[in-house]
Coordinates of C-alpha atoms and ligand atoms in Angstrom, one line a residue:
M1070 CA 7.5 9.5 15.2
K1071 CA 10.3 9.6 12.6
L1072 CA 7.7 8.9 9.9
V1073 CA 5.4 11.7 11.0
L1074 CA 8.2 14.3 11.5
H1075 CA 9.7 13.5 8.1
H1076 CA 6.4 14.1 6.4
M1077 CA 5.5 17.1 8.7
N1078 CA 8.4 19.1 7.4
R1079 CA 6.5 19.9 4.2
Y1080 CA 3.6 21.5 6.1
K1081 CA 5.3 23.9 8.4
R1082 CA 2.9 26.6 7.4
Y1083 CA -0.1 24.7 8.7
I1084 CA 1.8 23.7 11.9
F1085 CA 2.6 27.4 12.5
F1086 CA -1.0 28.6 12.2
N1087 CA -2.0 25.6 14.2
I1088 CA 0.2 26.7 17.1
L1089 CA -1.1 30.3 16.8
A1090 CA -4.7 29.1 16.9
V1091 CA -3.9 26.9 19.9
F1092 CA -2.6 29.9 21.8
G1093 CA -5.6 32.1 20.7
F1094 CA -8.2 29.5 21.6
A1095 CA -6.5 28.6 25.0
A1096 CA -6.2 32.3 25.9
A1097 CA -9.9 32.9 25.1
E1098 CA -11.2 29.7 26.9
L1099 CA -9.1 30.4 30.0
G1100 CA -9.8 34.1 30.1
I1101 CA -13.6 33.6 30.0
P1102 CA -14.0 32.2 33.6
T1103 CA -12.0 35.1 35.1
I1104 CA -14.2 37.6 33.2
V1105 CA -17.4 35.8 34.3
S1106 CA -16.2 35.7 37.9
D1107 CA -15.4 39.4 37.8
L1108 CA -18.8 40.1 36.1
I1109 CA -20.6 38.2 38.9
D1110 CA -18.7 39.5 41.9
N1111 CA -18.2 43.1 40.9
G1112 CA -21.1 43.6 38.5
I1113 CA -24.2 41.5 39.3
S1114 CA -23.5 41.3 43.1
Q1115 CA -23.0 45.1 43.3
N1116 CA -26.0 45.9 41.0
D1117 CA -23.6 47.8 38.7
T1118 CA -25.4 47.5 35.3
S1119 CA -22.9 49.5 33.2
Y1120 CA -20.1 47.3 34.6
V1121 CA -22.1 44.2 33.6
Y1122 CA -22.6 45.5 30.0
H1123 CA -18.9 46.5 29.7
K1124 CA -17.8 43.0 30.8
A1125 CA -20.4 41.3 28.7
I1126 CA -19.0 43.0 25.5
I1127 CA -15.5 42.0 26.5
L1128 CA -16.8 38.4 27.1
L1129 CA -18.4 38.5 23.6
V1130 CA -15.2 39.6 21.9
V1131 CA -13.1 37.0 23.7
A1132 CA -15.7 34.3 22.9
L1133 CA -15.6 35.2 19.2
L1134 CA -11.8 35.2 19.2
G1135 CA -11.9 31.8 20.9
G1136 CA -14.4 30.5 18.3
L1137 CA -12.2 31.8 15.4
G1138 CA -9.1 30.1 17.0
N1139 CA -11.1 26.9 17.2
I1140 CA -12.1 27.1 13.5
V1141 CA -8.5 27.8 12.5
L1142 CA -7.3 25.0 14.7
A1143 CA -9.7 22.5 13.2
Y1144 CA -8.9 23.7 9.6
C1145 CA -5.1 23.5 10.0
S1146 CA -5.3 20.1 11.9
S1147 CA -7.4 18.5 9.2
R1148 CA -5.4 19.9 6.3
A1149 CA -2.1 18.9 7.9
S1150 CA -3.2 15.4 8.8
T1151 CA -4.8 14.6 5.4
K1152 CA -1.9 16.1 3.4
I1153 CA 0.7 14.3 5.5
V1154 CA -1.1 10.9 5.1
R1155 CA -1.7 11.6 1.4
D1156 CA 2.1 12.0 1.0
M1157 CA 2.7 8.9 3.0
R1158 CA 0.4 6.9 0.7
N1159 CA 2.2 8.3 -2.4
D1160 CA 5.6 7.4 -0.8
I1161 CA 4.4 3.8 -0.1
F1162 CA 3.1 3.5 -3.6
R1163 CA 6.3 4.8 -5.1
K1164 CA 8.3 2.5 -2.8
S1165 CA 6.2 -0.5 -3.7
Q1166 CA 7.0 0.1 -7.4
E1167 CA 10.7 -0.2 -6.6
F1168 CA 10.1 -3.6 -4.9
S1169 CA 11.3 -6.7 -6.5
H1170 CA 9.2 -9.9 -6.4
T1171 CA 11.0 -10.9 -3.2
E1172 CA 9.6 -7.9 -1.3
Y1173 CA 6.1 -8.5 -2.7
N1174 CA 6.4 -12.1 -1.5
K1175 CA 7.7 -11.0 1.9
F1176 CA 4.9 -8.6 2.8
G1177 CA 2.1 -10.1 0.7
V1178 CA -0.1 -8.0 -1.6
S1179 CA -3.0 -7.9 0.9
S1180 CA -0.9 -6.7 3.7
M1181 CA 0.6 -4.0 1.4
I1182 CA -2.9 -2.9 0.6
T1183 CA -4.0 -2.8 4.2
R1184 CA -0.9 -0.8 5.1
T1185 CA -1.5 1.7 2.3
M1186 CA -5.2 2.2 3.1
N1187 CA -6.2 1.1 6.5
D1188 CA -3.1 1.8 8.5
A1189 CA -2.7 5.2 6.8
F1190 CA -6.3 6.0 7.7
V1191 CA -5.7 5.1 11.3
L1192 CA -2.7 7.4 11.3
M1193 CA -4.6 10.2 9.7
Q1194 CA -7.3 10.1 12.5
F1195 CA -4.6 10.0 15.1
L1196 CA -2.7 12.9 13.6
N1197 CA -5.9 15.0 13.4
V1198 CA -6.5 14.4 17.1
I1199 CA -2.8 15.1 17.9
F1200 CA -2.7 18.4 16.0
R1201 CA -5.8 19.5 17.8
T1202 CA -4.9 18.4 21.3
A1203 CA -1.1 17.7 21.7
L1204 CA -0.3 21.3 22.4
L1205 CA -3.7 22.6 23.5
T1206 CA -4.5 20.2 26.2
P1207 CA -1.2 20.5 28.2
I1208 CA -1.5 24.3 28.0
M1209 CA -5.1 24.2 29.1
M1210 CA -4.3 21.7 31.8
L1211 CA -1.4 23.6 33.3
I1212 CA -3.0 27.0 33.2
S1213 CA -6.3 25.7 34.5
M1214 CA -4.5 24.0 37.4
F1215 CA -2.6 27.2 38.1
M1216 CA -5.9 29.2 38.1
V1217 CA -7.6 26.6 40.2
L1218 CA -4.8 26.8 42.8
K1219 CA -4.9 30.6 42.6
T1220 CA -8.7 30.6 43.2
S1221 CA -8.7 28.3 46.2
V1222 CA -5.9 26.0 47.5
S1223 CA -8.2 23.9 49.7
L1224 CA -10.7 23.3 46.8
S1225 CA -7.7 22.3 44.6
M1226 CA -7.1 19.3 46.8
V1227 CA -10.1 17.7 45.3
I1228 CA -8.5 17.8 41.8
G1229 CA -5.2 16.7 43.3
A1230 CA -6.9 13.6 44.5
C1231 CA -8.4 12.9 41.1
I1232 CA -5.2 13.2 39.1
P1233 CA -3.3 10.0 40.2
I1234 CA -6.5 8.0 39.6
L1235 CA -6.7 9.5 36.0
I1236 CA -3.0 8.9 35.3
L1237 CA -3.2 5.3 36.5
G1238 CA -6.3 4.7 34.4
I1239 CA -4.7 6.2 31.2
Y1240 CA -1.6 4.0 31.7
Q1241 CA -3.6 0.9 32.2
I1242 CA -5.8 1.5 29.2
A1243 CA -2.8 2.1 26.9
K1244 CA -1.2 -1.1 28.2
T1245 CA -4.3 -3.2 27.6
S1246 CA -5.2 -1.8 24.2
S1247 CA -1.7 -2.1 22.6
P1248 CA -1.7 -5.9 22.0
I1249 CA -5.3 -5.9 21.0
S1250 CA -4.6 -3.2 18.4
A1251 CA -1.7 -5.2 17.0
R1252 CA -4.0 -8.3 16.6
Q1253 CA -6.7 -6.2 15.0
Q1254 CA -4.4 -4.8 12.3
K1255 CA -3.1 -8.4 11.5
G1256 CA -6.8 -9.5 11.4
M1257 CA -7.4 -6.8 8.8
D1258 CA -4.5 -8.2 6.7
R1259 CA -6.2 -11.6 6.9
L1260 CA -9.6 -10.3 6.0
N1261 CA -8.2 -8.5 3.0
R1262 CA -6.3 -11.5 1.9
I1263 CA -9.4 -13.8 2.0
S1264 CA -11.6 -11.1 0.3
R1265 CA -9.0 -10.7 -2.4
E1266 CA -8.7 -14.5 -3.0
N1267 CA -12.5 -14.8 -3.1
L1268 CA -13.0 -12.0 -5.5
T1269 CA -10.3 -13.1 -7.9
G1270 CA -11.0 -16.8 -7.5
V1271 CA -14.8 -16.6 -7.6
R1272 CA -15.1 -19.0 -10.6
V1273 CA -12.9 -21.7 -9.1
I1274 CA -14.8 -21.4 -5.8
R1275 CA -18.2 -21.9 -7.6
A1276 CA -16.9 -24.6 -9.9
F1277 CA -15.7 -26.6 -6.8
C1278 CA -18.8 -25.7 -4.8
K1279 CA -16.6 -24.2 -2.1
D1280 CA -18.9 -21.3 -1.3
H1281 CA -19.7 -22.6 2.2
Y1282 CA -16.1 -23.3 3.0
E1283 CA -15.0 -19.8 1.8
S1284 CA -17.9 -18.2 3.7
K1285 CA -16.8 -20.0 6.8
R1286 CA -13.2 -18.9 6.3
F1287 CA -14.3 -15.3 5.9
A1288 CA -16.7 -15.5 8.8
D1289 CA -14.0 -16.8 11.1
A1290 CA -11.6 -14.1 10.1
N1291 CA -14.3 -11.5 10.4
E1292 CA -15.3 -12.8 13.8
D1293 CA -11.7 -12.6 15.0
Y1294 CA -11.4 -9.0 13.7
A1295 CA -14.8 -8.1 15.2
G1296 CA -13.8 -9.7 18.5
N1297 CA -10.7 -7.5 18.8
A1298 CA -12.7 -4.4 17.7
K1299 CA -15.3 -5.3 20.4
K1300 CA -12.6 -5.5 23.1
L1301 CA -11.3 -2.1 22.1
F1302 CA -14.8 -0.5 21.9
K1303 CA -15.6 -2.0 25.3
L1304 CA -12.4 -0.4 26.7
M1305 CA -13.3 3.0 25.2
S1306 CA -17.0 2.8 26.3
V1307 CA -16.0 2.1 29.9
T1308 CA -13.3 4.8 29.9
Q1309 CA -15.4 7.9 29.1
P1310 CA -18.2 7.3 31.6
A1311 CA -15.6 6.5 34.3
F1312 CA -13.9 9.8 33.6
F1313 CA -17.2 11.7 33.7
L1314 CA -18.1 9.9 36.9
L1315 CA -14.9 11.0 38.5
L1316 CA -15.4 14.6 37.2
N1317 CA -19.0 14.7 38.7
L1318 CA -17.8 13.2 42.0
G1319 CA -15.2 16.0 42.1
V1320 CA -17.9 18.6 41.4
I1321 CA -20.1 17.3 44.2
V1322 CA -17.2 17.4 46.7
V1323 CA -16.4 21.0 45.5
Y1324 CA -20.0 22.1 46.0
V1325 CA -20.1 20.6 49.6
I1326 CA -16.8 22.3 50.6
S1327 CA -17.5 25.6 48.8
S1328 CA -20.9 26.0 50.3
R1329 CA -19.3 26.1 53.7
M1330 CA -16.6 28.5 52.4
I1331 CA -19.2 30.9 51.0
N1332 CA -21.0 30.8 54.3
V1333 CA -17.9 31.8 56.3
G1334 CA -17.0 34.4 53.6
T1335 CA -13.7 32.9 52.4
L1336 CA -15.1 32.3 48.9
Q1337 CA -17.3 34.4 46.6
V1338 CA -20.0 33.0 44.3
G1339 CA -18.1 34.4 41.2
Q1340 CA -14.9 32.7 42.4
L1341 CA -16.8 29.4 42.7
V1342 CA -18.1 29.7 39.1
A1343 CA -14.6 30.4 37.9
F1344 CA -13.2 27.5 39.9
Q1345 CA -15.8 25.2 38.4
E1346 CA -14.9 26.3 34.9
Y1347 CA -11.2 25.9 35.4
M1348 CA -11.7 22.6 37.1
F1349 CA -13.8 21.5 34.1
H1350 CA -11.1 22.6 31.7
A1351 CA -8.4 20.9 33.7
M1352 CA -10.3 17.6 33.9
F1353 CA -11.6 17.8 30.4
S1354 CA -8.1 18.5 29.0
M1355 CA -6.9 15.5 30.9
M1356 CA -9.6 13.4 29.4
M1357 CA -8.8 14.6 25.9
F1358 CA -5.2 13.8 26.6
S1359 CA -6.3 10.3 27.6
T1360 CA -8.0 9.9 24.2
V1361 CA -4.6 10.5 22.6
F1362 CA -3.1 7.9 24.8
M1363 CA -5.8 5.4 24.0
M1364 CA -5.4 6.0 20.3
Y1365 CA -1.7 6.0 20.5
P1366 CA -1.0 2.2 20.6
R1367 CA -3.1 1.5 17.5
A1368 CA -1.6 4.5 15.6
A1369 CA 2.0 3.4 16.7
I1370 CA 1.4 0.0 15.3
S1371 CA 0.0 1.4 12.0
A1372 CA 3.0 3.8 11.8
K1373 CA 5.4 0.9 12.4
R1374 CA 3.8 -1.2 9.6
I1375 CA 4.0 1.8 7.2
Q1376 CA 7.6 2.5 8.3
E1377 CA 8.5 -1.2 7.6
L1378 CA 7.4 -0.8 4.0
L1379 CA 9.2 2.5 3.6
D1380 CA 12.4 1.2 5.2
E1381 CA 12.5 -2.0 3.1
E1382 CA 15.5 -1.9 0.8
P1383 CA 14.6 -3.5 -2.5
L1384 CA 16.8 -6.5 -3.2
I1385 CA 17.1 -5.4 -6.9
Q1386 CA 18.6 -1.9 -7.1
N1387 CA 20.1 0.3 -9.8
P1388 CA 23.9 0.1 -9.8
E1389 CA 25.8 3.1 -8.7
N1390 CA 27.2 3.9 -12.1
P1391 CA 24.6 2.3 -14.4
V1392 CA 25.4 1.4 -18.0
M1393 CA 22.7 2.9 -20.3
D1394 CA 23.4 0.7 -23.4
G1395 CA 25.2 -2.3 -24.6
D1396 CA 28.0 -2.8 -27.1
G1397 CA 25.8 -2.3 -30.1
S1398 CA 25.1 -5.9 -30.7
T1399 CA 21.9 -7.7 -30.0
S1400 CA 22.9 -10.7 -28.0
L1401 CA 22.0 -12.7 -24.9
V1402 CA 24.5 -14.9 -23.0
F1403 CA 23.8 -17.1 -20.0
D1404 CA 27.1 -18.2 -18.6
H1405 CA 27.0 -21.0 -15.9
V1406 CA 24.0 -19.4 -14.2
S1407 CA 22.7 -20.8 -11.0
F1408 CA 19.9 -19.4 -9.0
Q1409 CA 18.2 -20.0 -5.6
Y1410 CA 15.1 -18.0 -4.6
P1411 CA 15.9 -15.8 -1.6
D1412 CA 13.4 -17.7 0.5
G1413 CA 14.0 -21.0 -1.2
E1414 CA 15.9 -24.0 0.3
A1415 CA 17.7 -25.2 -2.8
A1416 CA 19.0 -24.0 -6.2
V1417 CA 16.1 -23.9 -8.7
L1418 CA 18.5 -23.4 -11.6
Q1419 CA 21.9 -25.0 -11.9
D1420 CA 24.7 -24.2 -14.3
I1421 CA 22.7 -22.9 -17.2
S1422 CA 24.7 -21.8 -20.3
F1423 CA 23.4 -20.8 -23.7
E1424 CA 23.8 -18.0 -26.2
A1425 CA 21.4 -16.2 -28.5
Q1426 CA 22.2 -13.8 -31.4
V1427 CA 20.0 -11.4 -33.4
G1428 CA 17.3 -13.2 -35.3
D1429 CA 17.4 -16.3 -33.0
T1430 CA 14.4 -17.9 -31.5
I1431 CA 15.2 -19.9 -28.4
A1432 CA 12.5 -22.1 -27.0
F1433 CA 12.4 -23.6 -23.5
I1434 CA 10.5 -26.8 -22.8
G1435 CA 10.4 -29.2 -19.9
S1436 CA 8.2 -30.6 -17.2
T1437 CA 6.3 -28.2 -14.9
G1438 CA 8.5 -26.8 -12.1
S1439 CA 11.7 -27.4 -14.1
G1440 CA 12.6 -23.7 -13.9
K1441 CA 11.6 -22.2 -17.3
S1442 CA 9.7 -19.2 -15.9
T1443 CA 12.4 -18.6 -13.3
L1444 CA 15.1 -18.6 -16.0
I1445 CA 13.4 -15.9 -18.1
N1446 CA 12.6 -13.8 -15.1
L1447 CA 16.3 -13.4 -14.5
I1448 CA 16.8 -11.4 -17.7
P1449 CA 14.8 -8.3 -16.8
R1450 CA 16.3 -8.7 -13.2
F1451 CA 13.1 -9.6 -11.5
Y1452 CA 15.6 -11.6 -9.4
D1453 CA 19.4 -11.6 -9.3
I1454 CA 21.3 -14.7 -10.0
S1455 CA 23.3 -16.5 -7.4
T1456 CA 26.4 -17.4 -9.5
G1457 CA 27.5 -17.0 -13.1
S1458 CA 26.5 -14.1 -15.4
I1459 CA 23.8 -13.0 -17.8
K1460 CA 24.8 -10.6 -20.5
V1461 CA 22.5 -8.6 -22.7
D1462 CA 24.3 -6.9 -25.6
G1463 CA 27.7 -7.8 -24.1
V1464 CA 26.9 -6.1 -20.7
D1465 CA 26.1 -7.9 -17.4
V1466 CA 22.4 -7.2 -16.6
R1467 CA 23.4 -6.1 -13.1
K1468 CA 25.4 -3.3 -14.5
Y1469 CA 22.6 -1.8 -16.5
D1470 CA 20.3 1.0 -15.5
L1471 CA 17.2 -1.0 -14.7
K1472 CA 14.9 1.1 -16.8
A1473 CA 17.3 0.9 -19.8
L1474 CA 17.6 -2.8 -19.4
R1475 CA 13.8 -3.4 -19.2
E1476 CA 13.2 -1.1 -22.1
K1477 CA 15.1 -3.5 -24.3
I1478 CA 12.7 -6.3 -23.4
G1479 CA 9.1 -7.1 -24.4
F1480 CA 7.8 -9.3 -21.7
I1481 CA 4.6 -11.3 -22.1
P1482 CA 3.8 -13.0 -18.9
Q1483 CA 2.2 -16.4 -18.4
K1484 CA -1.0 -14.8 -17.1
A1485 CA -2.0 -12.1 -19.5
L1486 CA -2.7 -9.1 -17.4
L1487 CA -4.7 -6.1 -18.6
F1488 CA -5.4 -2.9 -16.7
S1489 CA -8.7 -1.2 -16.4
G1490 CA -9.0 1.5 -19.0
S1491 CA -9.3 1.2 -22.8
I1492 CA -7.8 -1.2 -25.3
R1493 CA -5.7 1.8 -26.6
E1494 CA -4.4 2.5 -23.1
N1495 CA -3.5 -1.1 -22.6
I1496 CA -1.5 -1.4 -25.8
R1497 CA 0.1 2.0 -25.3
Y1498 CA 1.4 0.7 -22.0
G1499 CA 4.2 -0.7 -24.2
K1500 CA 4.8 2.6 -25.9
D1501 CA 3.1 5.8 -24.7
T1502 CA 3.4 7.5 -28.0
A1503 CA 2.3 4.7 -30.3
S1504 CA 0.4 6.1 -33.4
K1505 CA -2.7 4.6 -34.9
N1506 CA -0.6 2.9 -37.5
E1507 CA 1.6 1.3 -34.8
L1508 CA -1.4 0.1 -32.9
D1509 CA -2.8 -1.4 -36.1
H1510 CA 0.5 -3.0 -37.0
S1511 CA 1.0 -4.6 -33.5
T1512 CA -2.5 -5.8 -33.2
Q1513 CA -2.4 -7.3 -36.7
I1514 CA 0.7 -9.3 -35.9
A1515 CA -0.8 -10.4 -32.6
E1516 CA -4.0 -11.5 -34.4
A1517 CA -5.9 -9.1 -32.3
Y1518 CA -6.8 -6.6 -35.0
D1519 CA -10.0 -8.3 -36.2
F1520 CA -11.7 -8.7 -32.9
I1521 CA -10.8 -5.2 -31.9
Q1522 CA -12.4 -3.8 -35.1
E1523 CA -15.5 -5.8 -34.3
K1524 CA -15.9 -4.0 -31.0
P1525 CA -18.3 -1.0 -31.2
K1526 CA -15.7 1.5 -29.9
K1527 CA -12.7 -0.3 -31.4
Y1528 CA -9.5 0.9 -29.6
D1529 CA -11.6 2.9 -27.2
E1530 CA -13.5 -0.2 -26.0
K1531 CA -13.5 -0.4 -22.2
V1532 CA -11.3 -2.9 -20.5
V1533 CA -12.7 -3.8 -17.1
E1534 CA -10.6 -4.7 -14.0
G1535 CA -8.4 -7.7 -14.8
G1536 CA -9.6 -7.7 -18.5
G1537 CA -12.6 -9.7 -17.4
N1538 CA -14.7 -8.6 -20.5
F1539 CA -12.2 -10.4 -22.8
S1540 CA -11.6 -14.1 -23.3
G1541 CA -8.4 -15.7 -22.2
G1542 CA -7.1 -15.8 -25.8
Q1543 CA -8.1 -12.2 -26.5
R1544 CA -6.3 -11.1 -23.3
Q1545 CA -3.2 -13.0 -24.4
R1546 CA -3.3 -11.4 -27.9
L1547 CA -3.7 -7.9 -26.4
S1548 CA -0.8 -8.4 -24.0
I1549 CA 1.3 -9.7 -27.0
S1550 CA 0.3 -6.5 -28.9
R1551 CA 1.5 -4.4 -26.0
A1552 CA 5.0 -6.0 -26.2
I1553 CA 5.2 -5.8 -30.0
V1554 CA 4.3 -2.1 -30.1
R1555 CA 7.5 -1.2 -28.3
K1556 CA 9.7 -3.1 -30.8
P1557 CA 12.0 -4.6 -28.2
E1558 CA 15.4 -6.1 -28.7
I1559 CA 14.4 -9.2 -26.7
Y1560 CA 10.9 -10.8 -26.8
I1561 CA 10.1 -13.0 -23.9
F1562 CA 7.0 -15.1 -24.3
D1563 CA 6.3 -17.0 -21.1
D1564 CA 3.9 -19.7 -22.2
S1565 CA 2.0 -16.8 -23.8
F1566 CA 0.3 -18.8 -26.6
S1567 CA -1.4 -21.4 -24.2
A1568 CA -4.9 -19.9 -24.5
L1569 CA -4.8 -19.6 -28.3
D1570 CA -6.4 -22.2 -30.6
L1571 CA -3.9 -24.0 -32.9
R1572 CA -4.9 -21.9 -36.0
T1573 CA -4.4 -18.6 -34.2
D1574 CA -1.2 -19.9 -32.6
A1575 CA 0.3 -20.8 -36.0
A1576 CA -0.8 -17.6 -37.7
L1577 CA 0.6 -15.5 -34.9
R1578 CA 4.0 -17.3 -35.0
K1579 CA 4.1 -16.8 -38.7
N1580 CA 3.4 -13.0 -38.3
L1581 CA 6.1 -12.8 -35.7
K1582 CA 8.8 -14.2 -37.9
P1583 CA 9.5 -11.0 -40.0
E1584 CA 8.8 -8.8 -37.0
T1585 CA 11.4 -10.4 -34.8
K1586 CA 14.1 -10.7 -37.5
E1587 CA 16.1 -8.0 -35.8
A1588 CA 15.5 -9.2 -32.3
I1589 CA 16.0 -12.2 -30.1
T1590 CA 12.9 -14.3 -29.2
L1591 CA 12.6 -16.4 -26.2
I1592 CA 9.6 -18.7 -25.9
V1593 CA 8.6 -20.8 -23.0
A1594 CA 6.1 -23.4 -24.3
Q1595 CA 4.3 -26.5 -23.4
R1596 CA 3.3 -27.4 -27.0
V1597 CA 6.1 -28.8 -29.2
S1598 CA 4.2 -27.6 -32.2
S1599 CA 4.7 -24.0 -31.0
I1600 CA 8.5 -24.2 -31.0
I1601 CA 9.2 -26.8 -33.7
D1602 CA 10.9 -24.1 -35.9
A1603 CA 13.0 -22.5 -33.2
T1604 CA 16.6 -21.9 -33.9
K1605 CA 17.4 -23.7 -30.7
I1606 CA 15.3 -25.6 -28.2
I1607 CA 16.5 -25.9 -24.6
V1608 CA 15.1 -28.8 -22.7
M1609 CA 14.9 -28.3 -18.9
N1610 CA 14.6 -30.8 -16.2
E1611 CA 14.8 -30.2 -12.5
G1612 CA 16.6 -26.8 -13.0
R1613 CA 19.2 -28.2 -15.4
V1614 CA 19.6 -28.0 -19.2
V1615 CA 19.4 -31.6 -20.3
G1616 CA 19.4 -30.9 -24.1
Q1617 CA 20.0 -28.1 -26.6
G1618 CA 19.5 -28.2 -30.3
T1619 CA 17.0 -28.0 -33.1
H1620 CA 13.8 -30.1 -33.0
K1621 CA 15.4 -32.7 -35.3
E1622 CA 18.6 -32.9 -33.4
L1623 CA 16.9 -33.2 -30.1
L1624 CA 14.6 -36.0 -31.3
K1625 CA 17.8 -38.0 -31.8
T1626 CA 19.9 -36.8 -28.8
C1627 CA 17.5 -36.0 -26.0
P1628 CA 15.3 -38.8 -24.6
I1629 CA 13.2 -36.4 -22.5
Y1630 CA 12.5 -34.2 -25.5
R1631 CA 11.6 -37.2 -27.6
E1632 CA 9.2 -38.4 -24.9
I1633 CA 7.5 -35.0 -24.8
A1634 CA 7.3 -34.8 -28.6
E1635 CA 6.0 -38.3 -28.9
S1636 CA 3.2 -37.5 -26.4
Q1637 CA 2.1 -34.6 -28.5
L1638 CA 2.9 -35.2 -32.2
S1639 CA 1.6 -37.7 -34.7
K1640 CA 4.1 -40.2 -36.2
E1641 CA 4.0 -38.2 -39.5
E1642 CA 4.9 -35.0 -37.7
L1643 CA 7.7 -36.7 -35.8
G1644 CA 9.1 -38.1 -39.0
A1645 CA 8.9 -34.7 -40.7
Ligands
ATP91 N1 8.8 -17.1 -5.7 C1 9.3 -18.3 -5.5 N2 9.9 -18.6 -4.3 C2 10.4 -19.9 -4.1 N3 10.3 -20.9 -5.0 C3 9.7 -20.6 -6.2 C4 9.2 -19.3 -6.5 N4 8.6 -19.4 -7.7 C5 8.9 -20.6 -8.2 N5 9.5 -21.4 -7.3 C6 10.0 -22.8 -7.4 O1 10.9 -22.8 -8.5 C7 10.7 -24.0 -9.2 C8 10.7 -23.6 -10.7 O2 9.5 -22.9 -10.9 P1 9.1 -22.3 -12.4 O3 7.9 -21.5 -12.2 O4 10.3 -21.6 -12.9 O5 8.9 -23.6 -13.2 P2 8.3 -23.7 -14.7 O6 9.2 -24.7 -15.4 O7 8.1 -22.4 -15.3 O8 6.9 -24.4 -14.4 P3 5.6 -24.3 -15.2 O9 5.8 -24.9 -16.6 O10 4.7 -25.1 -14.4 O11 5.2 -22.8 -15.3 C9 9.5 -24.7 -8.7 O12 10.0 -25.7 -7.9 C10 8.8 -23.7 -7.8 O13 8.2 -24.3 -6.7

């Protein structure tokens, strides 16, 4: 409710016309039976042709006004519901951009997609029905009941008997459908997750011949979803015929009673026609209202899921008085940093301290899971540290304006990610205004220039979703170009050379040297040959620094480093 009201505020105009249309439509629909009754009893029965014509014209005008009201009502309802849900989707998207990795892990990407698309769609359908019926049906119901009573109190008893049955039915349906709807929406999350994993992991699935396993996994989830949908459909399919049966039974009873009343002269034919019309309106409005009740549980669950996303406070927030720049230096200091993932059980990093100044290349090496990626993720504040401090240019990263901090950093993640679009758009992701010269320069340094020039459309060559039309090494080089073009103060390469052949790796590192003279370069690497020239190599093991120094120093002082180096380098290289 809060969610809808908040978003409805912006569309008061549609709501206003919606209300006007409701009153216009209701007045017309409820006026028609009285005019018809009058036309029959005082026109047709009295053989008064001019009276019949006169009432027929009034009937036509009222029917046209009713039709117009209905059109305006449909127009305003659909405009308001689609616009409100469009805004909600935009808000969810904006909110999800503020989320830190923690919130992404908490909700799961698939569930976030289901909430943005599926739940929003459910809500849109519900709002459309609400705008059309929420005001109209009670008005129609109350006035119809009043007119029914006015026409004949004894005939009204028939409707009076039907109402408790209807209310009980509506309540029971809402109660039964609510938990099924909740299970269905969760089922949609699961279906989305499995689809997503299948589409992104199609090569692994084929390579491991797991097609059948995955098909079964999907079929089970699909069956579960379909099972819940079937239950809901069954409920709906029984409901409508039951309501119509009740309505028709009422009509039969009315006919039986009214025939006697007409015989004894206590009821006229025109009054009976009007009574029937009003009774139909009353019962039909009640049925429409019951549709709202049946849709409500599912819409409420969808709204709750959307609200959960919108209410989530990102763990990483901009400080109240953010610092926009550092002390003018280019430096990075880790001071006794420890870190535990919000959902983790133990500290992943413990007591990490090191410093880097302008021109330095700091390399991180160590066994898998030793915390290298975690460590570098703390610099752009993807996560906040548990204890200690990280300073960039003399200022604690938690004091910076997030955008200002992240603009200082050129981050090249472990998995090179490209966006659908063109090569140019992908590189300009690093700097919107990058000129042709800047594009050429960054791609030359990243050893991407040659393969781009070989493409028929060069920088305008299309990049498909996930960069699937480029090789792993090409994707890495494009994502390196993207970071270089923004000329950051701190380069972070998270194992970003792993897909490059040794020649390209060496050439790229050589190109980077002059480019990063005025910056700090952090490299997470598995290959010792990639970091042999680093100013400082930090050796990590189980979340701790177990050695710091140059390649030569570490060979002498750090057994773990020596072991890694010996497993990768020849005796000559080790001796060099
Ligand atoms: N989001 C997360 N939540 C909880 N624990 C995590 C999360 N990400 C990583 N970890 C854990 O943190 C530890 C360090 O992981 P990290 O990815 O930093 O290691 P790494 O040294 O970069 O490994 P690799 O060389 O394999 O990339 C691992 O034990 C891992 O299981």
